[in-house]
């Protein structure tokens, strides 16, 4: 893992982004010698949208449309308007 000062990162930001993407090595950015941020390569995506990875992983059990409690038990139904 590389480390660099914030001033150097600021000056070479676009080149560093390309380097991290190509080489896959993360970079820790330091400010006054202390780590303040970490630039890591992206996780490769198999699908265009993250939700597509969930297709087929959910099983619906029972009614997902009706309320879980009857209306008489709702807190809002128990109060009368003033």
mmCIF file of C-alpha atoms in Angstrom:
data_model
loop_
_atom_site.group_PDB
_atom_site.id
_atom_site.type_symbol
_atom_site.label_atom_id
_atom_site.label_comp_id
_atom_site.label_asym_id
_atom_site.label_seq_id
_atom_site.Cartn_x
_atom_site.Cartn_y
_atom_site.Cartn_z
ATOM 1 C CA UNK A 1 0.000 0.000 0.000
ATOM 2 C CA UNK A 2 1.342 3.394 -0.996
ATOM 3 C CA UNK A 3 1.232 6.483 1.181
ATOM 4 C CA UNK A 4 1.396 10.106 0.026
ATOM 5 C CA UNK A 5 0.847 13.544 1.433
ATOM 6 C CA UNK A 6 -2.357 15.384 0.610
ATOM 7 C CA UNK A 7 -0.485 18.107 -1.319
ATOM 8 C CA UNK A 8 1.074 15.514 -3.638
ATOM 9 C CA UNK A 9 -2.280 13.778 -4.075
ATOM 10 C CA UNK A 10 -3.910 17.111 -4.934
ATOM 11 C CA UNK A 11 -1.269 17.858 -7.551
ATOM 12 C CA UNK A 12 -1.430 14.412 -9.189
ATOM 13 C CA UNK A 13 -5.008 13.363 -8.434
ATOM 14 C CA UNK A 14 -6.119 12.232 -11.917
ATOM 15 C CA UNK A 15 -2.918 10.278 -12.564
ATOM 16 C CA UNK A 16 -3.190 8.580 -9.169
ATOM 17 C CA UNK A 17 -6.812 7.612 -9.853
ATOM 18 C CA UNK A 18 -5.752 5.986 -13.122
ATOM 19 C CA UNK A 19 -2.859 4.203 -11.414
ATOM 20 C CA UNK A 20 -5.081 2.763 -8.669
ATOM 21 C CA UNK A 21 -7.611 1.584 -11.250
ATOM 22 C CA UNK A 22 -4.947 -0.090 -13.415
ATOM 23 C CA UNK A 23 -2.664 -1.588 -10.758
ATOM 24 C CA UNK A 24 -5.266 -2.298 -8.069
ATOM 25 C CA UNK A 25 -3.012 -1.001 -5.276
ATOM 26 C CA UNK A 26 -4.596 1.246 -2.653
ATOM 27 C CA UNK A 27 -3.168 4.622 -1.627
ATOM 28 C CA UNK A 28 -3.356 6.158 1.844
ATOM 29 C CA UNK A 29 -3.473 9.946 1.868
ATOM 30 C CA UNK A 30 -1.703 11.672 4.754
ATOM 31 C CA UNK A 31 -2.220 15.097 6.229
ATOM 32 C CA UNK A 32 0.525 16.238 8.596
ATOM 33 C CA UNK A 33 1.784 12.654 8.658
ATOM 34 C CA UNK A 34 -1.542 11.134 9.768
ATOM 35 C CA UNK A 35 -3.819 9.062 7.514
ATOM 36 C CA UNK A 36 -6.989 10.943 6.567
ATOM 37 C CA UNK A 37 -8.285 8.948 3.598
ATOM 38 C CA UNK A 38 -7.734 5.796 1.622
ATOM 39 C CA UNK A 39 -8.184 5.417 -2.107
ATOM 40 C CA UNK A 40 -8.984 1.829 -3.056
ATOM 41 C CA UNK A 41 -9.702 0.211 -6.415
ATOM 42 C CA UNK A 42 -13.363 -0.457 -7.211
ATOM 43 C CA UNK A 43 -14.886 -3.891 -6.725
ATOM 44 C CA UNK A 44 -15.581 -5.364 -10.165
ATOM 45 C CA UNK A 45 -19.285 -5.635 -10.902
ATOM 46 C CA UNK A 46 -20.787 -8.660 -12.552
ATOM 47 C CA UNK A 47 -24.108 -6.940 -13.223
ATOM 48 C CA UNK A 48 -24.960 -3.456 -14.448
ATOM 49 C CA UNK A 49 -27.100 -2.739 -11.364
ATOM 50 C CA UNK A 50 -26.371 -4.074 -7.841
ATOM 51 C CA UNK A 51 -30.020 -5.124 -7.443
ATOM 52 C CA UNK A 52 -29.596 -7.664 -10.252
ATOM 53 C CA UNK A 53 -27.358 -9.736 -7.978
ATOM 54 C CA UNK A 54 -30.374 -10.321 -5.707
ATOM 55 C CA UNK A 55 -32.575 -11.851 -8.422
ATOM 56 C CA UNK A 56 -33.760 -15.252 -7.261
ATOM 57 C CA UNK A 57 -32.457 -14.838 -3.703
ATOM 58 C CA UNK A 58 -35.751 -13.783 -2.073
ATOM 59 C CA UNK A 59 -38.688 -16.006 -1.183
ATOM 60 C CA UNK A 60 -41.996 -14.325 -0.348
ATOM 61 C CA UNK A 61 -43.800 -16.037 2.513
ATOM 62 C CA UNK A 62 -47.384 -14.938 2.989
ATOM 63 C CA UNK A 63 -49.140 -11.666 2.253
ATOM 64 C CA UNK A 64 -46.760 -8.726 1.717
ATOM 65 C CA UNK A 65 -49.486 -6.195 0.884
ATOM 66 C CA UNK A 66 -51.941 -6.255 3.818
ATOM 67 C CA UNK A 67 -51.102 -4.590 7.152
ATOM 68 C CA UNK A 68 -49.546 -6.835 9.777
ATOM 69 C CA UNK A 69 -51.896 -5.522 12.487
ATOM 70 C CA UNK A 70 -55.619 -4.834 12.286
ATOM 71 C CA UNK A 71 -56.564 -1.133 12.111
ATOM 72 C CA UNK A 72 -57.980 -1.208 15.679
ATOM 73 C CA UNK A 73 -54.469 -1.778 17.045
ATOM 74 C CA UNK A 74 -52.897 1.154 15.215
ATOM 75 C CA UNK A 75 -51.876 3.983 17.511
ATOM 76 C CA UNK A 76 -53.197 6.534 14.989
ATOM 77 C CA UNK A 77 -56.637 4.887 14.991
ATOM 78 C CA UNK A 78 -56.946 5.071 18.769
ATOM 79 C CA UNK A 79 -56.836 8.881 19.012
ATOM 80 C CA UNK A 80 -59.752 11.167 18.251
ATOM 81 C CA UNK A 81 -59.075 14.588 16.702
ATOM 82 C CA UNK A 82 -59.327 17.585 19.052
#
